[in-house]
mmCIF file of C-alpha atoms in Angstrom:
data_model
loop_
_atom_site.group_PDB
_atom_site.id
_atom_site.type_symbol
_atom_site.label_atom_id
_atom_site.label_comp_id
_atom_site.label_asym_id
_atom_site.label_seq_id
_atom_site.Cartn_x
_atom_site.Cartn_y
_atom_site.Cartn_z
ATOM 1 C CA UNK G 78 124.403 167.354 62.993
ATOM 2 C CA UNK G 79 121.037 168.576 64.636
ATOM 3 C CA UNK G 80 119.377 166.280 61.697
ATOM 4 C CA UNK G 81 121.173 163.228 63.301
ATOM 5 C CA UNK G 82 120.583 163.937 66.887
ATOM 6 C CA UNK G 83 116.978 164.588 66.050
ATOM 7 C CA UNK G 84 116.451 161.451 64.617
ATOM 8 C CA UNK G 85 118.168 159.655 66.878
ATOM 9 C CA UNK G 86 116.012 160.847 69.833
ATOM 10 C CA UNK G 87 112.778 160.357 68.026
ATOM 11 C CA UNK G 88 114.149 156.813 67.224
ATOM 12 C CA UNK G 89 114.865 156.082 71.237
ATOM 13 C CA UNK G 90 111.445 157.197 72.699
ATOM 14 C CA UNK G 91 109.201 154.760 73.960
ATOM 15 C CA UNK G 92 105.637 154.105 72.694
ATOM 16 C CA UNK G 93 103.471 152.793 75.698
ATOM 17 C CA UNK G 94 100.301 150.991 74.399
ATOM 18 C CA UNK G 95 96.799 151.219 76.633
ATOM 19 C CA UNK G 96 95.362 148.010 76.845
ATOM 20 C CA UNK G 97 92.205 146.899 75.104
ATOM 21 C CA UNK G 98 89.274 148.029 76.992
ATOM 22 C CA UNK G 99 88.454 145.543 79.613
ATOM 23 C CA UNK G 100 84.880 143.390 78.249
ATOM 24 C CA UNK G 101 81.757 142.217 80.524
ATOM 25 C CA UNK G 102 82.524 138.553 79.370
ATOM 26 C CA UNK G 103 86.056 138.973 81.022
ATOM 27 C CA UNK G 104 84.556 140.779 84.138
ATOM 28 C CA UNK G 105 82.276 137.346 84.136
ATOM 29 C CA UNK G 106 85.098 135.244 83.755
ATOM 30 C CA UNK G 107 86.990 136.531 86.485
ATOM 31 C CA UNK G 108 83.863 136.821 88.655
ATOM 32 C CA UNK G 109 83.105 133.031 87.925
ATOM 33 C CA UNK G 110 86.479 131.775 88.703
ATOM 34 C CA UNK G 111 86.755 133.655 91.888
ATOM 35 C CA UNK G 112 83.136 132.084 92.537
ATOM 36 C CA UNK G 113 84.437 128.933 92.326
ATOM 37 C CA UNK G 114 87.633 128.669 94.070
ATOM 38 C CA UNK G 115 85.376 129.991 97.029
ATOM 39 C CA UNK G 116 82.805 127.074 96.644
ATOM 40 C CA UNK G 117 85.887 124.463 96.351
ATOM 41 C CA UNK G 118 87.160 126.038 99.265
ATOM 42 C CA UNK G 119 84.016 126.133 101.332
ATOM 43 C CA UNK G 120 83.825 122.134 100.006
ATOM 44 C CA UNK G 121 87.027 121.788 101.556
ATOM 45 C CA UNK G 122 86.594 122.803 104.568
ATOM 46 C CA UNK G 123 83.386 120.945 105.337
ATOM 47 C CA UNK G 124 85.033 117.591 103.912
ATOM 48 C CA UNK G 125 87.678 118.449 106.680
ATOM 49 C CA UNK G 126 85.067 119.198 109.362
ATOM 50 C CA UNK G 127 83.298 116.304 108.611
ATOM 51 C CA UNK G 128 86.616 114.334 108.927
ATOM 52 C CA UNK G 129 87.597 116.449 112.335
ATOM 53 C CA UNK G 130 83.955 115.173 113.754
ATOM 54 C CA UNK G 131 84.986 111.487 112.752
ATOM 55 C CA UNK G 132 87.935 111.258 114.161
ATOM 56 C CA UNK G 133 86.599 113.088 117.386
ATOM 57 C CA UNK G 134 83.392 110.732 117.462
ATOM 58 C CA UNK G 135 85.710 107.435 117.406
ATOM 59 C CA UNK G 136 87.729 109.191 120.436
ATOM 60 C CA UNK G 137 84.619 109.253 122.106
ATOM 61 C CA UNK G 138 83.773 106.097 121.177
ATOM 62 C CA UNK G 139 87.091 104.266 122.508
ATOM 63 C CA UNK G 140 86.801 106.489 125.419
ATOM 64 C CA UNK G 141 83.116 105.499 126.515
ATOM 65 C CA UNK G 142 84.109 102.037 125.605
ATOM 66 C CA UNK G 143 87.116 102.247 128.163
ATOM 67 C CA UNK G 144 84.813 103.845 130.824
ATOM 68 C CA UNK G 145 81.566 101.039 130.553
ATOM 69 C CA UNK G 146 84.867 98.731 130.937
ATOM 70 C CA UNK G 147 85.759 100.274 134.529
ATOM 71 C CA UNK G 148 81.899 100.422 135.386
ATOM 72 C CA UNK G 149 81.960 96.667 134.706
ATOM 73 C CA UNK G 150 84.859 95.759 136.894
ATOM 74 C CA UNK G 151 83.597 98.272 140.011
ATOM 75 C CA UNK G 152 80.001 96.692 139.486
ATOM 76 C CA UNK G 153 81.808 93.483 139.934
ATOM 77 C CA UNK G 154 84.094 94.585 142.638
ATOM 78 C CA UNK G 155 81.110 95.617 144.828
ATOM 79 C CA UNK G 156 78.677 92.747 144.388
ATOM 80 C CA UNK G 157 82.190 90.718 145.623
ATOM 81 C CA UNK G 158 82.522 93.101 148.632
ATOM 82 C CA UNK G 159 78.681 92.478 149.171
ATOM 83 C CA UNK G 160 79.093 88.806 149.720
ATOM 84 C CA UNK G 161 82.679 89.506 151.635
ATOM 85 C CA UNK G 162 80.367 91.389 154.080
ATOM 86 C CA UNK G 163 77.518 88.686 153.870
ATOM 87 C CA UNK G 164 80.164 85.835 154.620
ATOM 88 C CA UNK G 165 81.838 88.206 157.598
ATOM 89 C CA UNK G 166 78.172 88.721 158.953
ATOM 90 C CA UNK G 167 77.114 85.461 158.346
ATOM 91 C CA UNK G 168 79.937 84.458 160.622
ATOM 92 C CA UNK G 169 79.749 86.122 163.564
#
């Protein structure tokens, strides 16, 4: 009986394996990968900077646009003011 009970505990224990030692070609490879998600991410983020500044420089654009329109109109408004005053002086 302590035959059977023998075996069948050497038959249940677990065998853990060490892995394979790890090689300077696999250090590289990891290295390299790492290298390059941080390049494509660094590429990222200056396509979306470069976007950012677009999109900020045509706000500007519409906005300087918008104020040269109101210059305009109060250049306009006082040269017509100007000759309301000429008229009135003219007048009197």
């Amino acid at each position: 009986m302590k035959e059977i009970d023998t075996k069948t505990k050497q038959n249940s224990c677990r065998i853990h394996m060490m892995p394979s030692a790890i090689s300077d070609d696999d250090i590289s490879a990891l290295f390299n990968g790492l290298l390059g998600i941080v390049k494509r991410k660094a590429e990222l983020d200056s396509r979306e900077e470069v976007l950012s500044l677009n999109i900020s420089r045509d706000r500007l654009m519409k906005l300087v646009d918008e104020k040269q329109a109101e210059i305009n109109r109060l250049k306009n408004e006082i040269i017509y003011l100007k000759s309301e005053l000429g008229k009135k002086s003219d007048n009197q």
